[in-house]
Coordinates of C-alpha atoms and ligand atoms in Angstrom, one line a residue:
M139 CA 0.0 0.0 0.0
N140 CA 1.1 3.6 -0.5
S141 CA 2.4 5.0 2.8
P142 CA -0.4 7.2 4.3
I143 CA 0.7 10.8 4.9
P144 CA 1.3 11.2 8.7
S145 CA -0.5 14.5 9.0
R146 CA -3.6 12.9 7.4
L147 CA -3.5 10.1 9.9
I148 CA -3.2 12.6 12.8
E149 CA -6.2 14.4 11.4
K150 CA -8.1 11.2 11.2
K151 CA -7.5 10.5 14.9
R152 CA -8.1 14.1 15.9
R153 CA -11.6 13.7 14.3
G154 CA -12.1 10.5 16.3
G155 CA -11.6 8.1 13.4
E156 CA -10.3 4.5 13.8
F157 CA -7.0 3.4 12.2
T158 CA -6.9 0.3 10.1
Q159 CA -4.2 -2.3 10.9
D160 CA -2.2 -1.0 7.9
E161 CA -2.4 2.5 9.2
M162 CA -1.3 1.5 12.7
E163 CA 1.7 -0.3 11.3
A164 CA 2.6 2.5 8.9
F165 CA 2.4 5.2 11.6
F166 CA 4.2 3.4 14.4
L167 CA 6.8 1.6 12.3
G168 CA 7.4 4.9 10.6
F169 CA 8.1 6.4 14.0
L170 CA 10.6 3.7 14.8
S171 CA 12.4 4.2 11.5
G172 CA 12.5 8.0 11.8
E173 CA 10.1 8.7 9.0
V174 CA 7.5 10.0 11.5
P175 CA 9.2 12.6 13.6
D176 CA 8.7 13.1 17.3
Y177 CA 6.5 16.2 16.8
Q178 CA 4.0 14.3 14.7
M179 CA 3.9 11.4 17.2
A180 CA 3.4 14.0 20.0
A181 CA 0.4 15.5 18.2
F182 CA -1.0 12.0 17.6
L183 CA -0.6 11.0 21.3
M184 CA -2.5 14.1 22.3
A185 CA -5.3 13.2 19.8
V186 CA -5.4 9.7 21.4
H187 CA -5.5 11.2 24.8
F188 CA -8.8 13.0 23.9
R189 CA -10.3 10.5 21.4
G190 CA -9.1 7.2 22.8
F191 CA -8.4 4.0 20.9
S192 CA -10.8 1.2 19.8
S193 CA -10.0 -2.3 21.1
A194 CA -8.6 -3.2 17.7
E195 CA -6.3 -0.3 17.7
L196 CA -5.2 -1.1 21.2
E197 CA -4.5 -4.7 20.4
S198 CA -2.5 -3.6 17.4
L199 CA -0.4 -1.1 19.3
L200 CA 0.3 -3.7 22.0
D201 CA 1.6 -6.2 19.3
L202 CA 3.7 -3.5 17.7
M203 CA 5.2 -2.6 21.0
I204 CA 6.0 -6.2 22.0
N205 CA 7.4 -7.1 18.6
S206 CA 9.6 -4.0 18.4
G207 CA 12.0 -5.9 20.7
E208 CA 12.9 -9.2 22.2
V209 CA 10.5 -11.6 24.1
L210 CA 12.3 -13.5 26.8
D211 CA 12.2 -17.3 26.6
L212 CA 12.5 -18.7 30.2
S213 CA 10.9 -22.0 29.3
H214 CA 14.1 -23.8 30.6
I215 CA 13.3 -22.7 34.1
P216 CA 10.9 -25.3 35.5
S217 CA 9.1 -23.2 38.1
P218 CA 6.0 -21.2 37.1
K219 CA 6.9 -17.7 35.9
V220 CA 4.6 -15.1 37.4
D221 CA 5.1 -11.3 37.9
K222 CA 3.3 -8.4 39.4
H223 CA 3.0 -4.8 38.3
S224 CA 1.5 -1.7 40.0
T225 CA 0.2 1.2 38.0
G226 CA 2.0 3.5 40.4
G227 CA 1.2 5.0 43.8
V228 CA 2.6 6.8 46.8
G229 CA 4.5 4.7 49.4
D230 CA 3.9 1.6 47.2
K231 CA 6.9 -0.7 48.0
T232 CA 5.1 -4.0 47.7
S233 CA 7.4 -5.3 44.9
L234 CA 10.4 -5.4 47.3
V235 CA 8.4 -7.5 49.7
L236 CA 6.6 -9.8 47.4
A237 CA 9.2 -10.7 44.7
P238 CA 11.6 -12.5 47.1
L239 CA 8.7 -14.0 49.1
A240 CA 7.0 -15.4 45.9
A241 CA 10.4 -16.9 44.8
E242 CA 10.8 -18.4 48.2
L243 CA 7.4 -20.0 47.9
G244 CA 8.3 -21.6 44.5
L245 CA 7.6 -19.1 41.8
C246 CA 10.1 -17.6 39.3
V247 CA 9.7 -13.8 39.3
P248 CA 11.4 -12.1 36.4
M249 CA 10.6 -8.5 37.4
M250 CA 11.3 -5.5 35.1
S251 CA 10.3 -2.3 36.7
G252 CA 10.4 1.5 36.1
R253 CA 11.6 4.6 37.8
G254 CA 9.4 7.1 39.8
L255 CA 7.7 9.8 37.8
G256 CA 5.8 12.8 39.0
H257 CA 4.3 12.0 42.4
T258 CA 4.6 8.2 42.1
S259 CA 7.7 6.3 43.2
G260 CA 9.4 3.5 41.2
T261 CA 10.9 0.2 42.2
L262 CA 14.3 0.9 40.5
D263 CA 14.9 4.0 42.6
K264 CA 14.1 2.0 45.8
L265 CA 16.5 -0.8 44.9
E266 CA 19.2 1.6 44.0
A267 CA 19.0 3.0 47.6
I268 CA 20.8 -0.2 48.5
P269 CA 24.5 0.5 48.2
G270 CA 26.0 -1.1 45.0
F271 CA 22.7 -2.6 43.8
R272 CA 22.7 -2.8 40.0
T273 CA 19.3 -2.4 38.2
Q274 CA 20.9 -2.1 34.7
M275 CA 21.9 -5.6 33.7
T276 CA 22.1 -7.4 30.4
L277 CA 19.4 -10.0 29.6
G278 CA 22.0 -12.7 30.0
E279 CA 22.8 -11.6 33.5
F280 CA 19.1 -11.3 34.3
R281 CA 18.6 -14.9 33.1
S282 CA 21.4 -16.2 35.1
V283 CA 20.2 -14.6 38.4
L284 CA 16.7 -16.1 37.7
E285 CA 18.2 -19.5 37.1
E286 CA 20.1 -19.4 40.3
I287 CA 17.5 -18.0 42.8
G288 CA 14.2 -17.6 40.9
V289 CA 14.0 -13.8 41.3
A290 CA 15.7 -10.8 39.7
M291 CA 14.7 -7.2 39.6
I292 CA 16.0 -4.9 36.8
G293 CA 15.1 -2.0 34.6
Q294 CA 13.6 -2.3 31.2
T295 CA 16.6 -3.1 28.9
G296 CA 17.0 -1.6 25.4
E297 CA 16.0 -4.9 23.9
I298 CA 12.5 -5.0 25.6
A299 CA 9.7 -3.1 23.9
P300 CA 11.8 -0.2 22.5
L301 CA 8.7 1.3 20.9
D302 CA 7.2 1.7 24.4
R303 CA 10.4 3.3 25.7
R304 CA 10.4 5.9 23.0
L305 CA 6.7 6.6 23.2
Y306 CA 6.9 6.8 27.0
A307 CA 9.6 9.5 26.9
L308 CA 7.4 11.6 24.5
R309 CA 4.3 11.1 26.6
D310 CA 6.2 12.2 29.7
A311 CA 7.3 15.4 27.9
T312 CA 3.9 16.1 26.4
S313 CA 1.6 15.4 29.4
T314 CA -0.1 12.5 27.7
V315 CA 0.8 9.8 30.3
P316 CA -2.7 9.6 31.9
S317 CA -4.4 8.1 28.9
L318 CA -6.1 4.7 29.6
P319 CA -5.2 2.9 26.4
L320 CA -1.7 4.2 26.3
I321 CA -1.1 3.2 29.9
A322 CA -2.6 -0.3 29.2
A323 CA -0.4 -0.9 26.1
S324 CA 2.7 0.5 27.8
I325 CA 2.5 -1.7 30.9
M326 CA 1.4 -4.8 29.2
S327 CA 4.0 -4.7 26.4
K328 CA 6.8 -4.8 28.9
K329 CA 5.2 -7.5 31.1
L330 CA 4.2 -9.7 28.1
A331 CA 7.8 -9.5 26.8
E332 CA 9.0 -11.1 30.1
G333 CA 8.0 -14.6 29.0
I334 CA 5.6 -15.1 32.0
Q335 CA 2.6 -17.4 32.4
G336 CA 0.8 -15.3 35.0
L337 CA 0.5 -11.7 35.9
V338 CA -1.1 -9.8 38.9
L339 CA -1.8 -6.2 38.3
D340 CA -2.2 -3.7 41.2
V341 CA -4.3 -0.9 39.7
K342 CA -4.3 2.1 42.0
T343 CA -7.3 4.3 42.4
G344 CA -7.9 7.6 44.3
E345 CA -6.1 10.8 44.8
G346 CA -2.6 9.4 44.6
A347 CA -3.1 7.3 41.4
F348 CA -2.4 8.3 37.7
L349 CA -6.1 7.7 37.0
P350 CA -7.9 8.9 40.2
A351 CA -11.5 7.9 39.3
L352 CA -12.7 4.4 40.4
E353 CA -14.5 3.8 37.1
D354 CA -11.3 4.6 35.1
S355 CA -9.2 2.3 37.3
R356 CA -11.8 -0.4 36.9
E357 CA -11.8 0.0 33.1
L358 CA -7.9 0.0 33.1
A359 CA -8.0 -3.2 35.2
R360 CA -10.4 -4.9 32.9
T361 CA -8.6 -3.8 29.8
M362 CA -5.2 -5.1 31.0
V363 CA -6.7 -8.4 32.1
R364 CA -8.3 -8.8 28.6
L365 CA -5.0 -8.0 26.9
G366 CA -3.0 -10.4 29.1
E367 CA -5.5 -13.3 28.7
S368 CA -5.8 -12.8 25.0
R369 CA -2.1 -13.5 24.7
G370 CA -2.2 -16.6 26.9
V371 CA -1.1 -15.1 30.2
R372 CA -3.3 -15.7 33.1
T373 CA -4.0 -12.2 34.5
T374 CA -5.8 -10.9 37.5
S375 CA -6.1 -7.2 38.6
L376 CA -6.7 -6.0 42.1
V377 CA -8.0 -2.4 42.2
T378 CA -6.6 -0.9 45.4
G379 CA -7.1 2.4 47.2
M380 CA -4.6 5.1 46.9
D381 CA -6.4 7.7 49.1
A382 CA -3.6 7.6 51.6
P383 CA 0.0 6.4 51.2
L384 CA 0.7 2.7 51.6
G385 CA 2.6 2.0 54.8
R386 CA 4.3 4.8 56.6
A387 CA 7.4 5.7 54.5
V388 CA 7.3 7.9 51.4
G389 CA 10.6 8.5 49.7
N390 CA 12.9 5.9 48.0
G391 CA 15.5 4.9 50.7
L392 CA 12.9 5.2 53.5
E393 CA 10.5 3.0 51.6
T394 CA 13.2 0.4 51.0
R395 CA 13.9 0.4 54.7
E396 CA 10.3 -0.2 55.5
A397 CA 9.9 -2.9 52.8
L398 CA 12.9 -4.8 54.3
Q399 CA 11.4 -4.5 57.8
C400 CA 8.2 -5.9 56.4
L401 CA 10.1 -8.9 55.0
T402 CA 11.2 -9.7 58.5
G403 CA 7.6 -9.6 59.6
E404 CA 7.8 -6.2 61.2
G405 CA 6.2 -4.0 58.5
P406 CA 3.0 -1.9 58.7
E407 CA -0.1 -3.9 58.5
D408 CA -1.5 -2.4 55.3
L409 CA 1.7 -3.1 53.5
A410 CA 2.0 -6.7 54.8
D411 CA -1.7 -7.3 53.9
L412 CA -1.4 -6.0 50.4
S413 CA 1.9 -7.8 49.8
A414 CA 0.4 -11.1 51.0
A415 CA -2.7 -10.6 48.9
L416 CA -0.7 -10.1 45.8
V417 CA 1.6 -13.1 46.5
G418 CA -1.5 -15.2 47.1
E419 CA -2.9 -14.3 43.7
M420 CA 0.6 -15.0 42.2
L421 CA 0.7 -18.5 43.8
Y422 CA -2.8 -19.2 42.4
L423 CA -2.0 -18.0 38.9
G424 CA 1.2 -20.1 38.9
G425 CA -0.8 -23.2 39.9
L426 CA 0.9 -23.6 43.2
E427 CA -2.3 -23.1 45.2
G428 CA -5.9 -24.0 44.4
S429 CA -7.4 -20.6 45.3
P430 CA -6.2 -17.1 45.9
E431 CA -7.4 -17.4 49.4
A432 CA -5.2 -20.4 50.1
G433 CA -2.3 -18.5 48.5
V434 CA -2.9 -15.5 50.8
L435 CA -2.8 -17.7 53.9
R436 CA 0.4 -19.3 52.8
A437 CA 2.0 -15.9 52.0
R438 CA 0.9 -14.4 55.3
K439 CA 2.4 -17.2 57.3
A440 CA 5.7 -17.1 55.3
L441 CA 5.9 -13.3 55.7
S442 CA 5.4 -13.5 59.5
Q443 CA 8.2 -16.1 59.6
G444 CA 10.5 -13.8 57.7
R445 CA 10.9 -16.4 54.9
G446 CA 11.8 -13.9 52.1
V447 CA 14.7 -12.4 53.9
E448 CA 17.5 -14.8 52.8
R449 CA 16.2 -14.8 49.2
M450 CA 16.3 -11.0 49.2
A451 CA 19.8 -10.9 50.6
R452 CA 20.9 -13.4 47.9
M453 CA 19.4 -11.3 45.2
V454 CA 21.0 -8.1 46.5
E455 CA 24.3 -9.9 46.5
L456 CA 24.0 -11.3 43.0
Q457 CA 23.0 -7.9 41.7
G458 CA 26.1 -6.2 43.2
G459 CA 24.5 -4.7 46.3
D460 CA 25.5 -4.9 50.0
P461 CA 23.5 -7.9 51.4
S462 CA 24.0 -6.8 55.0
V463 CA 21.5 -4.1 54.4
V464 CA 18.7 -6.7 54.3
E465 CA 19.4 -7.8 57.9
D466 CA 20.1 -4.3 59.0
P467 CA 18.0 -1.8 57.0
L468 CA 19.3 1.1 59.0
R469 CA 22.5 0.8 56.9
I470 CA 20.7 2.3 53.9
P471 CA 22.1 5.9 53.6
Q472 CA 20.1 8.3 55.7
A473 CA 19.5 12.0 55.0
P474 CA 21.5 14.3 57.3
E475 CA 18.5 16.4 58.5
V476 CA 15.7 14.7 60.3
E477 CA 12.9 16.4 62.4
V478 CA 9.6 15.2 63.9
L479 CA 6.5 17.2 63.3
T480 CA 4.0 17.0 66.2
A481 CA 0.3 17.8 66.4
Q482 CA -0.7 21.2 67.7
A483 CA -4.3 20.2 68.6
S484 CA -6.3 17.1 69.4
G485 CA -8.5 15.3 66.9
F486 CA -8.7 12.4 64.4
V487 CA -6.5 12.1 61.4
S488 CA -9.1 12.8 58.6
E489 CA -6.8 13.0 55.6
I490 CA -3.2 12.1 54.6
S491 CA -2.8 13.4 51.1
P492 CA -0.7 11.0 49.0
G493 CA -0.4 13.5 46.2
S494 CA 1.0 16.2 48.5
L495 CA 3.5 13.8 50.0
G496 CA 4.5 12.3 46.7
Y497 CA 5.1 15.7 45.1
G498 CA 6.7 16.7 48.4
V499 CA 9.4 14.1 47.9
V500 CA 10.0 15.6 44.4
E501 CA 10.3 19.1 46.0
L502 CA 12.9 17.8 48.5
G503 CA 14.9 16.5 45.5
G504 CA 13.9 12.9 45.9
G505 CA 11.9 12.4 42.7
R506 CA 11.8 13.5 39.2
L507 CA 9.5 15.7 37.1
R508 CA 11.2 14.7 33.9
M509 CA 12.5 11.2 33.0
G510 CA 16.3 11.4 33.3
D511 CA 16.3 13.9 36.3
A512 CA 18.6 12.9 39.2
A513 CA 17.0 11.9 42.5
D514 CA 18.3 12.1 46.1
L515 CA 17.2 8.7 47.4
R516 CA 17.6 9.6 51.1
V517 CA 14.8 12.2 51.5
G518 CA 11.1 11.9 52.3
F519 CA 8.6 11.4 55.1
V520 CA 7.9 8.7 57.7
L521 CA 4.3 9.0 58.9
G522 CA 3.7 8.6 62.7
V523 CA -0.1 8.3 62.1
K524 CA -2.6 6.5 59.9
L525 CA -6.0 7.6 58.8
G526 CA -8.5 7.6 61.7
D527 CA -5.9 7.7 64.5
R528 CA -6.7 9.8 67.5
V529 CA -4.0 12.5 68.2
E530 CA -3.3 14.8 71.1
P531 CA -1.1 17.9 71.1
G532 CA 2.4 16.7 70.9
T533 CA 1.6 13.4 69.1
P534 CA 4.2 12.8 66.4
L535 CA 2.6 13.2 63.0
G536 CA 5.7 12.2 61.1
E537 CA 9.3 12.7 60.4
V538 CA 10.8 14.8 57.6
H539 CA 14.1 13.6 56.1
A540 CA 15.9 16.3 54.1
A541 CA 19.3 17.0 52.5
D542 CA 19.7 20.3 54.3
A543 CA 18.1 22.8 56.6
H544 CA 16.2 24.5 53.8
G545 CA 14.7 21.2 52.7
L546 CA 13.8 20.4 56.3
E547 CA 11.8 23.6 56.6
K548 CA 10.1 23.0 53.3
G549 CA 9.4 19.4 54.3
L550 CA 7.8 20.3 57.6
G551 CA 5.4 22.7 55.7
I552 CA 4.5 20.0 53.2
L553 CA 3.8 17.4 56.0
Q554 CA 1.8 19.9 57.9
N555 CA -0.4 20.5 54.9
A556 CA -0.7 16.9 53.9
V557 CA -2.1 15.7 57.3
A558 CA -5.5 17.1 58.2
L559 CA -7.2 16.6 61.6
G560 CA -10.9 16.6 62.2
P561 CA -13.3 16.3 65.1
E562 CA -14.4 12.8 64.0
P563 CA -12.7 9.8 62.3
P564 CA -13.3 9.9 58.5
P565 CA -16.6 8.2 57.6
Q566 CA -15.3 6.1 54.7
L567 CA -12.4 4.4 56.6
R568 CA -11.7 1.2 54.6
P569 CA -10.5 -1.9 56.4
S570 CA -8.6 -3.1 53.4
P571 CA -7.0 -1.2 50.5
I572 CA -8.3 -3.9 48.1
L573 CA -11.5 -2.5 46.6
E574 CA -12.2 -4.9 43.7
R575 CA -10.8 -7.9 42.0
V576 CA -10.9 -8.5 38.2
Q577 CA -10.1 -12.0 37.1
G578 CA -9.7 -13.5 33.6
S579 CA -11.1 -16.8 32.6
E580 CA -10.4 -19.7 35.0
Ligands
URA179 N1 3.7 2.8 33.9 C1 4.1 2.4 32.6 O1 5.0 1.5 32.4 N2 3.5 3.0 31.6 C2 2.6 3.9 31.7 O2 2.1 4.4 30.7 C3 2.2 4.4 33.0 C4 2.8 3.7 34.1

C-alpha cells in the first residue's frame, strides 16, 4: 500500500476516526524508523489522549510494542513464571516485599520495573538506595540470576519493547501519560515480553493514582486483564485504594527500609496485607495453590516467619549490592537532617494526602518531574499516624528527612499541609486497600 501521509493520519485520529491495521503499522513503524518525527507522534498522542483507541487499535499497538523488541524465553526454568505490576502509587513498595517472598514459595519472578515519575515512586529507585545494587543488567545476567535464585529485579533493557520506551519518553514530555489505552499498552507490552505465564496487576485508584476515578481504574484493570488473557497469560487485577500512602514511609530509601522491615515480619499492617494478597494471587495463577485465598494464607504465614529475607539478601548480592542491608535496613544511607512534626491540637486524622507527600518528595529533591532527572534517594517522610488515628497535642505526625536545613523547613510545611485533623474519624475508613478484583477466565 502507499504509505499514508502522517498529517492525514493525525487528522483522522483528531476527528475520532479509527485506524486500520495497515495505518497503525505505517504510523508506528514509521516512527521507529524515523520517517514519522517526534513532533507528529506527539500530536498523535494528544489526539489519542482525547479521542481514545478502539479495542482493535489497542491490540494492534500492543503487538507493535511487543514485537519491536525481544520476548524473553524462560521455558528452561521449571518453576511457574509469574510477575506483578503496579500502576504506580505513593508509598507503594510491595514489589520489594513480594518478589523474594514469591520466589521463596516456589515461583520464578522475572521483574522488570520502572523509575518514579511525578508524584509516584518507582521500584528501581528504591532498589538503588541499597549501596551497590545494579538495576541495569544485560538480559544474559538477568537470566542467570533467575536460574540461580528464581527472582531478579531490573530496569527495562534496550531490547525490551523499545517502541514503548520511545513513546513513554514523549508522553512524559507532552503530558499524555494519563491516557487509559496508552497506559494499558505500555504496561502490558513490557510485562508480556518477560516470558511469563501469570501476571497480577495492582491498579491504583484515588487521589494518589495516575487515573484517580474508580471507574477509570476499573476500566484499566479490565482492559489489561483482557490484553493479558488474549495472549495466553493468566491475568488478575486488584483495584486498590490510593487515598492515603501505603505503609508509613514515602521516599525511596525510606521505603526500601520499610519494605525490608516488612520482609522480616515487622512492617506496617496495610503493606503486609497487600503484599500477602498479591503473593496469594501469584501463587494461584502459577498453579501452586488451588485458590487465591489459600495462597494468601500461605503468603501471610511465610511473611510472618521472615521467609523472604534470605532470598532477598541473595538477590541483592547477585545484583552487586550490599546484602548486610537486608538484615540491618538502617544501613541504607540516611538524610543528614531529620525532624519530627508534632500535632498542635487534638482530633482524628481525617486526611493524609498521597499526592502532596508524593510531590513533596520531588520538592525535597527525591523524585523526578522529567525522565532522566537525578533523585536524592535519602529524602522523604515517615508518617507517625494513619487515617482515623486519635491524636493529642504533641503526638508525632511524622518525620521529615531532608538533605539540608532549607529542605527540612520545606518538608515540615509539606507534611503539615498533607495531614489534616478533624473532630471525628473519617466516615469512609476502609479496612482493606483492596476494593475490587478483576479476574480473567479460570
Ligand atoms: N507505567 C508504565 O509503564 N507505563 C505507563 O504508561 C504508566 C505507568
